[in-house]
mmCIF file of C-alpha atoms and ligand atoms in Angstrom:
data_model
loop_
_atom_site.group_PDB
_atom_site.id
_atom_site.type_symbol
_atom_site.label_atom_id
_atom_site.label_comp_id
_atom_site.label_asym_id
_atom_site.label_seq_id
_atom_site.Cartn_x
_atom_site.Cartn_y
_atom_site.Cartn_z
ATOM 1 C CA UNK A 1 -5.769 27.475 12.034
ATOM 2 C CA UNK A 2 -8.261 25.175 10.751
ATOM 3 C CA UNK A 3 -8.846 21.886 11.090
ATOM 4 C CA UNK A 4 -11.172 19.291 8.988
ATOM 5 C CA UNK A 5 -11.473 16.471 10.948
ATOM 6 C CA UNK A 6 -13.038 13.069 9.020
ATOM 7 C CA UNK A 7 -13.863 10.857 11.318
ATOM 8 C CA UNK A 8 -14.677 7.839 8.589
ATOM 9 C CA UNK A 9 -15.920 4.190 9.482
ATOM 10 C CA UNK A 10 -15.382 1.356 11.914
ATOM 11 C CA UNK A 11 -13.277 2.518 14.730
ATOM 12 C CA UNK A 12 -12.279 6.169 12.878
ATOM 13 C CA UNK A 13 -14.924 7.919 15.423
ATOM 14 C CA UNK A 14 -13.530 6.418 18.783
ATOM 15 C CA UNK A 15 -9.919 6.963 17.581
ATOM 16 C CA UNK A 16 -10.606 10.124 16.241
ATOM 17 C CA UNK A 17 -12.480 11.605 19.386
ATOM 18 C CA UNK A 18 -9.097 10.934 21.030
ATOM 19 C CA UNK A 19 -6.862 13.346 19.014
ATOM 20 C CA UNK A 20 -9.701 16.108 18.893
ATOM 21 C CA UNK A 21 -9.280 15.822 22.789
ATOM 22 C CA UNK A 22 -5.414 15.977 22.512
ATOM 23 C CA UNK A 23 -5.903 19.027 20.574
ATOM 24 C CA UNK A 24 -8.195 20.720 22.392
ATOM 25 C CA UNK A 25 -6.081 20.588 25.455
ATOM 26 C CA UNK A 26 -2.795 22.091 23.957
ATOM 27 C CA UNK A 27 -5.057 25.338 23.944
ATOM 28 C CA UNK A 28 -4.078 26.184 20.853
ATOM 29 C CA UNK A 29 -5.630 28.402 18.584
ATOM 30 C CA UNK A 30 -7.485 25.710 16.317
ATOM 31 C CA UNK A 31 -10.648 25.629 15.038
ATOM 32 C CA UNK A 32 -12.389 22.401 13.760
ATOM 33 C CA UNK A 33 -14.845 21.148 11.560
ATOM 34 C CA UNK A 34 -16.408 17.541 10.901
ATOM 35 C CA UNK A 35 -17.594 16.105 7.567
ATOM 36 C CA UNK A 36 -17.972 12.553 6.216
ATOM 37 C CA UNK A 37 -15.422 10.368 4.011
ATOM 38 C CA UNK A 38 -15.756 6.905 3.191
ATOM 39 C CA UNK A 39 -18.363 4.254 3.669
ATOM 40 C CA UNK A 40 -20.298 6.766 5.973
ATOM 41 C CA UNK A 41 -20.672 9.211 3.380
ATOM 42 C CA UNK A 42 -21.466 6.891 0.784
ATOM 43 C CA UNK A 43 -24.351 5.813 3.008
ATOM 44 C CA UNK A 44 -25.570 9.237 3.771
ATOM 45 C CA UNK A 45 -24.786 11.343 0.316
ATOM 46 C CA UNK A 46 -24.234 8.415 -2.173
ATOM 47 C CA UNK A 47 -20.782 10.128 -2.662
ATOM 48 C CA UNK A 48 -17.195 8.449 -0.661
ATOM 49 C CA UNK A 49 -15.380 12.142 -1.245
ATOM 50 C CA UNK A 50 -18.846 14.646 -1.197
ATOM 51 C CA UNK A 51 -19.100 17.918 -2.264
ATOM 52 C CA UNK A 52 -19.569 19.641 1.121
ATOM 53 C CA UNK A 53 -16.356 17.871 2.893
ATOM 54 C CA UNK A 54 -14.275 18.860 -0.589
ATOM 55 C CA UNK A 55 -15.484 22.228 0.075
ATOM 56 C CA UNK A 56 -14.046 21.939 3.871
ATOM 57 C CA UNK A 57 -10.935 19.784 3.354
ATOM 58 C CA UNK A 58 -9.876 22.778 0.272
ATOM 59 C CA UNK A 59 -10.570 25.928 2.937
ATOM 60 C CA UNK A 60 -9.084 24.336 5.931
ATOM 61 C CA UNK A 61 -4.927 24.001 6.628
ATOM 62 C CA UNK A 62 -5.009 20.104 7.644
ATOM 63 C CA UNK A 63 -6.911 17.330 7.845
ATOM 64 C CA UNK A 64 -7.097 14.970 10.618
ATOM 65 C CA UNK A 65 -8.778 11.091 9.156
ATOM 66 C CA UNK A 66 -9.592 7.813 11.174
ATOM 67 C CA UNK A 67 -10.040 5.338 8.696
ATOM 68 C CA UNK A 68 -12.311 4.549 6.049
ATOM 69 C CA UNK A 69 -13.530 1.449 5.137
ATOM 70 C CA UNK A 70 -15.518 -2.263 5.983
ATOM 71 C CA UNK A 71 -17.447 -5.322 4.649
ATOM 72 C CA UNK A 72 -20.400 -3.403 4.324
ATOM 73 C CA UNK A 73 -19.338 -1.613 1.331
ATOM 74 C CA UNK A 74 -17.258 -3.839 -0.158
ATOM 75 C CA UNK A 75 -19.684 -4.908 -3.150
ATOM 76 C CA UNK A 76 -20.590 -1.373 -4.140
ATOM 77 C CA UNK A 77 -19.244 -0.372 -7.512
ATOM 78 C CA UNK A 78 -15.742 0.973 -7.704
ATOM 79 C CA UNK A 79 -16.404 4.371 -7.888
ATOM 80 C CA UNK A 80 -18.620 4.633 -4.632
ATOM 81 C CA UNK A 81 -16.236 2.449 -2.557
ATOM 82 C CA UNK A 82 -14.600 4.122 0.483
ATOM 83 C CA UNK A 83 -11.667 3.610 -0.870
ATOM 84 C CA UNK A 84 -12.356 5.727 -3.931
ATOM 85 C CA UNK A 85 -13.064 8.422 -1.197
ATOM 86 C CA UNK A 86 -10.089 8.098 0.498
ATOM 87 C CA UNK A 87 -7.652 8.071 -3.084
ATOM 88 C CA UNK A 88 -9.734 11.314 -4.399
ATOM 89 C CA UNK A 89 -9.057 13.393 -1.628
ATOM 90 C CA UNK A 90 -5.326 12.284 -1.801
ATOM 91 C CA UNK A 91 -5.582 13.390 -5.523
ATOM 92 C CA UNK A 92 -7.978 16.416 -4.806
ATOM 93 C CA UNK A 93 -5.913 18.103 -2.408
ATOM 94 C CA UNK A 94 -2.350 17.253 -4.050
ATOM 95 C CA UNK A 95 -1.144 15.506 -1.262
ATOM 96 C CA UNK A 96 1.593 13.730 -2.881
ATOM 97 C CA UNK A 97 4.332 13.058 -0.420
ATOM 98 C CA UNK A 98 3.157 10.334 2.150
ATOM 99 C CA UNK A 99 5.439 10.211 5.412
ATOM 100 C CA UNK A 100 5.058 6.887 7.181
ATOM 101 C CA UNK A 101 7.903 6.301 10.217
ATOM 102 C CA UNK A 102 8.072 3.203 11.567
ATOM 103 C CA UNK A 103 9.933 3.444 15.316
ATOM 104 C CA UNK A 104 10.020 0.699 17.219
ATOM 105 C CA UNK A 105 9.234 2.094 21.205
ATOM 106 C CA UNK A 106 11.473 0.728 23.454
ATOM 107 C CA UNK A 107 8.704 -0.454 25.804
ATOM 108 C CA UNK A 108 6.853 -2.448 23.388
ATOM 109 C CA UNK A 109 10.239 -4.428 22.164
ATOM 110 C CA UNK A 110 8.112 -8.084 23.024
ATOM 111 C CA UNK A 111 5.380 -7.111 20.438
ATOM 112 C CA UNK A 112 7.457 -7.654 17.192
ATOM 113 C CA UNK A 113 7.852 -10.895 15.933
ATOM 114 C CA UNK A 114 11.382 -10.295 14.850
ATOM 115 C CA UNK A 115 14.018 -10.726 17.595
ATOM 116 C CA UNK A 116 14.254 -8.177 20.122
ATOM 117 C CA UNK A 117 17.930 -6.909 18.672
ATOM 118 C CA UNK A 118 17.231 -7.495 15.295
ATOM 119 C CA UNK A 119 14.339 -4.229 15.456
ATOM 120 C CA UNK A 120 15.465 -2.241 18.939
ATOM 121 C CA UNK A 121 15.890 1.300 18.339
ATOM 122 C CA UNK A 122 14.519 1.083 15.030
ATOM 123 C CA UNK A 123 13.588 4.253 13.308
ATOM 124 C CA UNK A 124 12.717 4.284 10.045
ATOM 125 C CA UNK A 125 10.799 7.321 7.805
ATOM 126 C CA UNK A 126 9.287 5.554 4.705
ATOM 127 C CA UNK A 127 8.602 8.289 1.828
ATOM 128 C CA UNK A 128 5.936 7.087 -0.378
ATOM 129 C CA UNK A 129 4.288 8.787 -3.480
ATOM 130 C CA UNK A 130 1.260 8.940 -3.060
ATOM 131 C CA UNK A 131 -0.985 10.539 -5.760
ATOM 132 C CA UNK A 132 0.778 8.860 -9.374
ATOM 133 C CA UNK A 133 2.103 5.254 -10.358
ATOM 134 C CA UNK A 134 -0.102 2.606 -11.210
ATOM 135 C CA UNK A 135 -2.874 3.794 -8.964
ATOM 136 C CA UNK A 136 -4.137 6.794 -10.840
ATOM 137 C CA UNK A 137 -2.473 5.527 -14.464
ATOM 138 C CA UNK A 138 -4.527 5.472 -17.114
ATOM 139 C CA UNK A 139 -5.374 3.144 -19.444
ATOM 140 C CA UNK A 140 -6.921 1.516 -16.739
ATOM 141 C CA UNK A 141 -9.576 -1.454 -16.765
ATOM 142 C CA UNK A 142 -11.309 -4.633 -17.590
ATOM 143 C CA UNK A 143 -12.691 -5.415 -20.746
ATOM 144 C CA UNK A 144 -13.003 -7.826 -23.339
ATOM 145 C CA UNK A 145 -10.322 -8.450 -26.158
ATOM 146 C CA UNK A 146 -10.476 -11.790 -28.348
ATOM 147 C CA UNK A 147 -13.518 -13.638 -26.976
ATOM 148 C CA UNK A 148 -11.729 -13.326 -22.962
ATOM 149 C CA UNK A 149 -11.859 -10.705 -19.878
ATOM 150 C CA UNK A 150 -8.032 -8.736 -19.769
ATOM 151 C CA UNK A 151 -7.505 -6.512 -16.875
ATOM 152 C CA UNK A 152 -5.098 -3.532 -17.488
ATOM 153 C CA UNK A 153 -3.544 -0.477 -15.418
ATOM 154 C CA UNK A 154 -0.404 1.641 -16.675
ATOM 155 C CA UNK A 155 2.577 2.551 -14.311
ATOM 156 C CA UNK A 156 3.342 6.251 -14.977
ATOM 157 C CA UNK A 157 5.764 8.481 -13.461
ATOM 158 C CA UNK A 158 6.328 12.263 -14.672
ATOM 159 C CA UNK A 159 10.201 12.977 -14.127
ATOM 160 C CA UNK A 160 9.086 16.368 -12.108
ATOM 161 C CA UNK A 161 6.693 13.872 -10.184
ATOM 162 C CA UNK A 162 9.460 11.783 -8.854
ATOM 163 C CA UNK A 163 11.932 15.144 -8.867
ATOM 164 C CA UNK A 164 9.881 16.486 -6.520
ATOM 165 C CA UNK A 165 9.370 13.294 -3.688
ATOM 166 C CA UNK A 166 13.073 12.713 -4.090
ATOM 167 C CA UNK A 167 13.583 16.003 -3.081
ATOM 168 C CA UNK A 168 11.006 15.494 0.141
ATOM 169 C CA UNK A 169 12.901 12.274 1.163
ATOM 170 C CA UNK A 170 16.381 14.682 0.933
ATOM 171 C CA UNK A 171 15.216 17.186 3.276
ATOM 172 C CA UNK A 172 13.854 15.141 5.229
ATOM 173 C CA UNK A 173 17.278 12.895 5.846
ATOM 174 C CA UNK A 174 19.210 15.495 6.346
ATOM 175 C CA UNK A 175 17.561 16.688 9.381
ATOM 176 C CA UNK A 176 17.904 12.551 10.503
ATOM 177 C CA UNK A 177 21.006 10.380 9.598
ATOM 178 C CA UNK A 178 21.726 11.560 6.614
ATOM 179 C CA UNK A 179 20.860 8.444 4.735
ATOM 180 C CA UNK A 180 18.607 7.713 1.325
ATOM 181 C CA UNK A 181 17.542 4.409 -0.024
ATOM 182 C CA UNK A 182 15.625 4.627 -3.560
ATOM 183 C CA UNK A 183 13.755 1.413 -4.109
ATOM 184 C CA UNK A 184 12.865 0.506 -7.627
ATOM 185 C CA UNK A 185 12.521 -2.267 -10.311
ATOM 186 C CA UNK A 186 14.576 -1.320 -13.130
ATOM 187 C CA UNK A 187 16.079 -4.433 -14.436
ATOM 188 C CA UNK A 188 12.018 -4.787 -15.925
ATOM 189 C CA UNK A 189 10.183 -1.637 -15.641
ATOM 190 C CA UNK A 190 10.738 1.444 -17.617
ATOM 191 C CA UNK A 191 8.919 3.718 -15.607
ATOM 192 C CA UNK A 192 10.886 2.764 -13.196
ATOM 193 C CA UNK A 193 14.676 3.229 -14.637
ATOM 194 C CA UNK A 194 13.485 6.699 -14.977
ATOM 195 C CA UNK A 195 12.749 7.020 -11.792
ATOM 196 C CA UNK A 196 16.257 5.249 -10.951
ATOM 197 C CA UNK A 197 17.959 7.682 -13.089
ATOM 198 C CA UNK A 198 16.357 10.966 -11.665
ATOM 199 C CA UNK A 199 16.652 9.686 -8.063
ATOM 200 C CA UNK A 200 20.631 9.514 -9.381
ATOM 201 C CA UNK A 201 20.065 13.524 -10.590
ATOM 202 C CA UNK A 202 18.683 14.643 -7.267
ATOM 203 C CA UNK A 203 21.187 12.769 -4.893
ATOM 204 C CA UNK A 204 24.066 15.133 -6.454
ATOM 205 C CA UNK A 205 21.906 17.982 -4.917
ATOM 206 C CA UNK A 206 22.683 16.516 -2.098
ATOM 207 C CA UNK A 207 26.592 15.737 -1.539
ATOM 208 C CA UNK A 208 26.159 15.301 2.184
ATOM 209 C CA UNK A 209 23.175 12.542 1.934
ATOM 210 C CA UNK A 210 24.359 8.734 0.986
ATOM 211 C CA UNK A 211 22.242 7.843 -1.804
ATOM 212 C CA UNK A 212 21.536 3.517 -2.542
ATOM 213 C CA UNK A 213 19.249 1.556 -4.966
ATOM 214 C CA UNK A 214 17.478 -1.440 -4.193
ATOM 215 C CA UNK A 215 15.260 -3.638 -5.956
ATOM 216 C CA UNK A 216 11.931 -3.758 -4.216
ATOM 217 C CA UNK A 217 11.704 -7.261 -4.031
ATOM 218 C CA UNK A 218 15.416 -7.096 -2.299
ATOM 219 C CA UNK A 219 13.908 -4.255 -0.205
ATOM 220 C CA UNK A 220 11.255 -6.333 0.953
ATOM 221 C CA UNK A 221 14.066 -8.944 1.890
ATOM 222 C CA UNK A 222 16.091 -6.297 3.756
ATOM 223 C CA UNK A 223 13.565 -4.632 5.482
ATOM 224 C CA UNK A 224 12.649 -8.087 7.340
ATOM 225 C CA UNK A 225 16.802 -9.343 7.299
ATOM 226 C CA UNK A 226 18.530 -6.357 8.508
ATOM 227 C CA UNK A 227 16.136 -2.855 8.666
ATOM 228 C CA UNK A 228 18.156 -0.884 10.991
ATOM 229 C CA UNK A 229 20.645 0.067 7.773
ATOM 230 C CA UNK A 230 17.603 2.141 6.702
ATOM 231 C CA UNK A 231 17.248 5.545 7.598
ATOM 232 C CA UNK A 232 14.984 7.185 4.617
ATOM 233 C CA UNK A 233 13.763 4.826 1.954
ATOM 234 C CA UNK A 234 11.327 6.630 -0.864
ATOM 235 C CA UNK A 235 9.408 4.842 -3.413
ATOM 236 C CA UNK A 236 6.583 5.061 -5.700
ATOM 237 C CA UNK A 237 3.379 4.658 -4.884
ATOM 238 C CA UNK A 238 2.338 0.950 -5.255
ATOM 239 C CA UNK A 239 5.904 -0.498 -3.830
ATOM 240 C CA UNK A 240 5.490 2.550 -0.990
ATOM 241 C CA UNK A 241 1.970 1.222 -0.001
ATOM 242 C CA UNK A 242 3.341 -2.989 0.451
ATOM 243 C CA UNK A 243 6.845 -1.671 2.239
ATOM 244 C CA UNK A 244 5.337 0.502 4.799
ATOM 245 C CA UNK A 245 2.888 -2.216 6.013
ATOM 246 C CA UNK A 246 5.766 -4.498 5.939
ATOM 247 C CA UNK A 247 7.702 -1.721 7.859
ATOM 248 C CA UNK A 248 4.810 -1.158 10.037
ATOM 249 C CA UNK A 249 4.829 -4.970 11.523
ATOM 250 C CA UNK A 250 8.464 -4.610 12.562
ATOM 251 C CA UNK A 251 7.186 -2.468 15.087
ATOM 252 C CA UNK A 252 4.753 -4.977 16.422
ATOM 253 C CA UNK A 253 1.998 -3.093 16.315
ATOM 254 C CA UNK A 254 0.758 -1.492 13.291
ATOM 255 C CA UNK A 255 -1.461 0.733 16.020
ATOM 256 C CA UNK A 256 0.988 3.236 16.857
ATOM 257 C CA UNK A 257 2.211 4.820 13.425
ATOM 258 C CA UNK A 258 0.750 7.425 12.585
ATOM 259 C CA UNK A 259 1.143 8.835 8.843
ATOM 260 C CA UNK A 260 1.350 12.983 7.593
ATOM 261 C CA UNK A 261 0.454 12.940 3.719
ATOM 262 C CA UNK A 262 1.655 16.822 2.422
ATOM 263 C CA UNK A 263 1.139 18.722 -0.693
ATOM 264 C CA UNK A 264 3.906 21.292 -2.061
ATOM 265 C CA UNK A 265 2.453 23.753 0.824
ATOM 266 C CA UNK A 266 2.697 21.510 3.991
ATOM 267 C CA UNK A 267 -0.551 21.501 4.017
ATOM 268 C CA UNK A 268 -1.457 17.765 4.987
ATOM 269 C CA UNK A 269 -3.811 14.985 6.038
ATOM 270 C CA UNK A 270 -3.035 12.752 9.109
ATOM 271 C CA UNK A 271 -4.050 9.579 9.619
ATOM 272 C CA UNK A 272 -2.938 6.404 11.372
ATOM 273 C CA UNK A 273 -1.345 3.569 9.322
ATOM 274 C CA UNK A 274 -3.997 1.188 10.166
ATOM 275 C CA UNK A 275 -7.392 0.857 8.957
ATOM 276 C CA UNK A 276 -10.800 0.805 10.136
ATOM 277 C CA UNK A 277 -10.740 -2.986 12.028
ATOM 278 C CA UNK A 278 -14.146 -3.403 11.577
ATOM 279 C CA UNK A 279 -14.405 -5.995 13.897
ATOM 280 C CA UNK A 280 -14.000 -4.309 16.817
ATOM 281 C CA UNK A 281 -15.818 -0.941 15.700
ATOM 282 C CA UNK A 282 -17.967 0.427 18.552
ATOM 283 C CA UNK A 283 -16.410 -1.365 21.606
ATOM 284 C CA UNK A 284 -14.012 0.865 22.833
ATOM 285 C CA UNK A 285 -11.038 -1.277 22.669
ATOM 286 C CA UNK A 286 -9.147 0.596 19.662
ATOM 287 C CA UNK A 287 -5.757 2.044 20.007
ATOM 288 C CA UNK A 288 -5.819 5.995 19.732
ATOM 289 C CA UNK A 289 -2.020 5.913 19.645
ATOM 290 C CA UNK A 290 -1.868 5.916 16.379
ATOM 291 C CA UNK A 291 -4.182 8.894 15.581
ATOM 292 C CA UNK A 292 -2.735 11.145 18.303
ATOM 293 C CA UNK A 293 0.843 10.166 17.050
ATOM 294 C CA UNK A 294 -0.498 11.670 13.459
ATOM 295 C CA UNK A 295 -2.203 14.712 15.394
ATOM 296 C CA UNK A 296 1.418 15.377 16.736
ATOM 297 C CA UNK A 297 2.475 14.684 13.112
ATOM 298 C CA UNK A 298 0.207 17.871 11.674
ATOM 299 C CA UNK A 299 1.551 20.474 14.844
ATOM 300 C CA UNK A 300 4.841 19.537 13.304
ATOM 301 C CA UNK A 301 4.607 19.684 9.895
ATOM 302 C CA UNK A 302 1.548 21.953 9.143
ATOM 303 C CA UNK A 303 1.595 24.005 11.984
ATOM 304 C CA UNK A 304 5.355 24.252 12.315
ATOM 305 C CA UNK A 305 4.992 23.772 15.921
ATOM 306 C CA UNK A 306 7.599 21.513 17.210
ATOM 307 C CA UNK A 307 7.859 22.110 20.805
ATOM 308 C CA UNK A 308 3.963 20.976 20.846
ATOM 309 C CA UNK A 309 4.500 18.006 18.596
ATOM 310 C CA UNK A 310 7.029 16.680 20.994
ATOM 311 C CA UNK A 311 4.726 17.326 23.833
ATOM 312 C CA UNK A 312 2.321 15.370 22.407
ATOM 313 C CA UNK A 313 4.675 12.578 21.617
ATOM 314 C CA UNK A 314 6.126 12.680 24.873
ATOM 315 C CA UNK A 315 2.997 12.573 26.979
ATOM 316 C CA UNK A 316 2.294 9.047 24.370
ATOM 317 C CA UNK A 317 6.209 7.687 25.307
ATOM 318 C CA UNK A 318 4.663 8.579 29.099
ATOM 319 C CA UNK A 319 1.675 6.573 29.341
ATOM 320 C CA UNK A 320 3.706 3.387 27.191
ATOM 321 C CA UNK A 321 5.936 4.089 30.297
ATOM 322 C CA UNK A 322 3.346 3.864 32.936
ATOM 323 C CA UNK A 323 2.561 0.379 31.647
ATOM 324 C CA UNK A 324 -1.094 1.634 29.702
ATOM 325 C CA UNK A 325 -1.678 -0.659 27.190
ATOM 326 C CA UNK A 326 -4.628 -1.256 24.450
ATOM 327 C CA UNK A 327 -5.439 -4.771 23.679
ATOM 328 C CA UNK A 328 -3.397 -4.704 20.480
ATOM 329 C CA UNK A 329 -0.110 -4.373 22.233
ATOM 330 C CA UNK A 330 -1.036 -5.898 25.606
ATOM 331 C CA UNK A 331 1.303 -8.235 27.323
ATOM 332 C CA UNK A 332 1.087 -10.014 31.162
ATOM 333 C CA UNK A 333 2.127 -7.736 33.785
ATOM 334 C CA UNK A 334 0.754 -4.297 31.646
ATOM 335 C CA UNK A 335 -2.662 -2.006 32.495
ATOM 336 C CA UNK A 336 -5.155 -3.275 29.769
ATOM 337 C CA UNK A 337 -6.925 -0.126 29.332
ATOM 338 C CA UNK A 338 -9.742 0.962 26.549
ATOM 339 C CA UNK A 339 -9.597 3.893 24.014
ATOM 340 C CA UNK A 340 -11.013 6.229 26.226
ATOM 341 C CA UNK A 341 -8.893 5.655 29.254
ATOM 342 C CA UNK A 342 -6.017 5.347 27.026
ATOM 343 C CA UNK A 343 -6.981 9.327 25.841
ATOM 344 C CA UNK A 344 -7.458 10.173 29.618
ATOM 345 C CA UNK A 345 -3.961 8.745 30.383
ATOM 346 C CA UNK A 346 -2.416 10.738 27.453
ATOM 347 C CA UNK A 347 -4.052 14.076 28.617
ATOM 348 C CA UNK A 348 -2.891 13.737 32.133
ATOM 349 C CA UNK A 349 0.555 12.910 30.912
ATOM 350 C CA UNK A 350 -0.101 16.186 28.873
HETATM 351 C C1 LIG B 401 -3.000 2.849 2.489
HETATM 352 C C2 LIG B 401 -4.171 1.991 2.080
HETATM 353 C C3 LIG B 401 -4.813 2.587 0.834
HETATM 354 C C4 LIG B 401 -3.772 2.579 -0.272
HETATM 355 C C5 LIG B 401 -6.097 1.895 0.378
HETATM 356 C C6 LIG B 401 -7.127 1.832 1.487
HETATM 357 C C7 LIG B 401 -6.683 2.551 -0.845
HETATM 358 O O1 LIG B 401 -3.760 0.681 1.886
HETATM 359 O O2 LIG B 401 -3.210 4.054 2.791
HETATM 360 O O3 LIG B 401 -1.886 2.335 2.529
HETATM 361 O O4 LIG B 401 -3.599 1.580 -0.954
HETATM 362 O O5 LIG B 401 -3.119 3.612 -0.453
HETATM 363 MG MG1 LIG B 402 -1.771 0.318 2.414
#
């Protein structure tokens, strides 16, 4: 097994370095391999996605990612931004079904802002598509029409494109509770009503799972109002990327979800849900939760190894146990601890 691990900017290396350590203690038969993505590879190649870690990601079975990202690239042109990096590889490597849970650990109940019963014992899986819509549409740009600047993208969904993440949000409620909610804007978007109406085709594949519809802008109400009715909720890409960072902050802490993005294969890229925090980059303070929680992720879905995935996220319910705590999720009467004590902790609850 082979594993391309990115690394990326701001605190991706510290975070990173944490999982690689996870891994390498399960004595498992894994082999890895570094390369640059993002702002870091921009700097050193010109290039956010480069040739050489193309070559890697394509030959090896998963990828492991930090994050990408940070103020320092921010005014390079679009092509060369990190971001661009992060969306080709996405693209390159067909990774079109993006898992994102959201599950609220008991321990860390205080660290939502919604009331303790209104979140406790949430667990939600939010299916996003992640390599169509509006991101990767084209027409797409700025330009000049009449005398003024218009700015332009096109939504576009293939029916076998949102066939086949229906299908991925299916299987993966029936091995939970069972439970599908397709989120959509069809009273004003076409693309969408299609999507509506083959979400509809699939869900009869699927007698035993309860199929609803909302409106995303209702979803976005729900999700704050009431989000332990959810069980699987699968969307397009654009509404996918705004509900799962809305999901992620009913948690409290958007430091411990981790995030498996698969192709057709189960091969996949991990990464947490966060990004890079650039502002505390280099101090040691980062939460590794997230990224060892997505290492897990991969031994589950990649390397089909389950009892080791729940090793790894016991050993992380262990040390939240123990009272370890990052800064991010911190409270009075807790062990602040650093990213590198908080790895140590999680290997010797390994
Ligand atoms: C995410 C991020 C990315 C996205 C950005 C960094 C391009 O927000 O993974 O959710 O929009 O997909
Ligand atoms: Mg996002």
């Amino acid at each position: 097994m082979k594993i391309c691990v990115l690394p990326g900017d701001g605190i991706g290396p510290e975070i990173t370095a944490e999982a690689v350590r996870v891994l390498k203690a399960l004595d498992l038969r894994i082999e890895m391999e570094e390369a640059l993505l993002g702002g870091c590879a921009v700097d050193a190649t010109g290039n956010p996605y480069p040739e050489a870690t193309q070559n890697l990601a394509r030959a090896s079975d998963a990828v492991l990612l930090g994050a990408v990202g940070g103020p320092q690239w921010d005014n390079l042109p679009r092509e060369q931004r990190p971001e661009r990096g992060l969306l080709g590889i996405r693209k390159d490597l067909g990774l079109f079904a993006n898992l994102r849970p959201a599950i609220l650990y008991p321990e860390l109940a205080n660290a939502s802002t919604l009331k303790p019963e209104v979140v406790a014992g949430l667990d939600i899986l939010i299916v996003r598509e992640l390599t169509g819509d509006i991101y990767f549409g084209q027409p797409r740009g700025i330009e000049v029409r009449n005398g003024e600047r218009v700015g332009f993208n096109t939504m576009i969904y293939s029916e076998s494109e949102i066939r086949r993440i229906l299908r991925v949000a299916f299987e993966a409620a029936m091995k939970r509770n069972k439970k599908v909610c397709s989120v959509d804007k069809m009273n004003v978007l076409e693309c969408t009503q299609l999507w509506r109406d083959v979400a509809i085709e699939v869900g009869k594949e699927y007698p035993e799972v309860e199929l609803s519809h909302l409106l995303v802008d209702n979803a976005a109400m729900q999700l704050v109002r009431a989000p332990k009715q959810f069980d699987v909720m699968v969307t397009g890409n654009m509404f996918g990327d705004i509900l799962s960072d809305e999901a992620s902050m009913l948690t409290g802490s958007i430091g411990m979800l981790p995030s498996a993005s698969l192709d057709a294969n189960n091969k996949g890229m991990y990464e947490p849900s966060h990004g890079s925090a650039p502002d505390i980059a280099g101090q040691g303070v980062a939460n590794p939760l997230a990224t060892i929680l997505s290492a897990a992720m991969m031994l589950r879905y990649t390397f089909a190894d389950e009892a080791a995935a729940q090793r790894v996220e016991g050993a992380v319910k262990k040390v939240l146990a123990q009272g370890f705590r990052t800064g991010d999720i911190y409270e009075p009467g807790t062990k602040r601890v650093g990213t590198r004590e908080m790895g140590d902790a999680v290997l010797a609850a390994l």
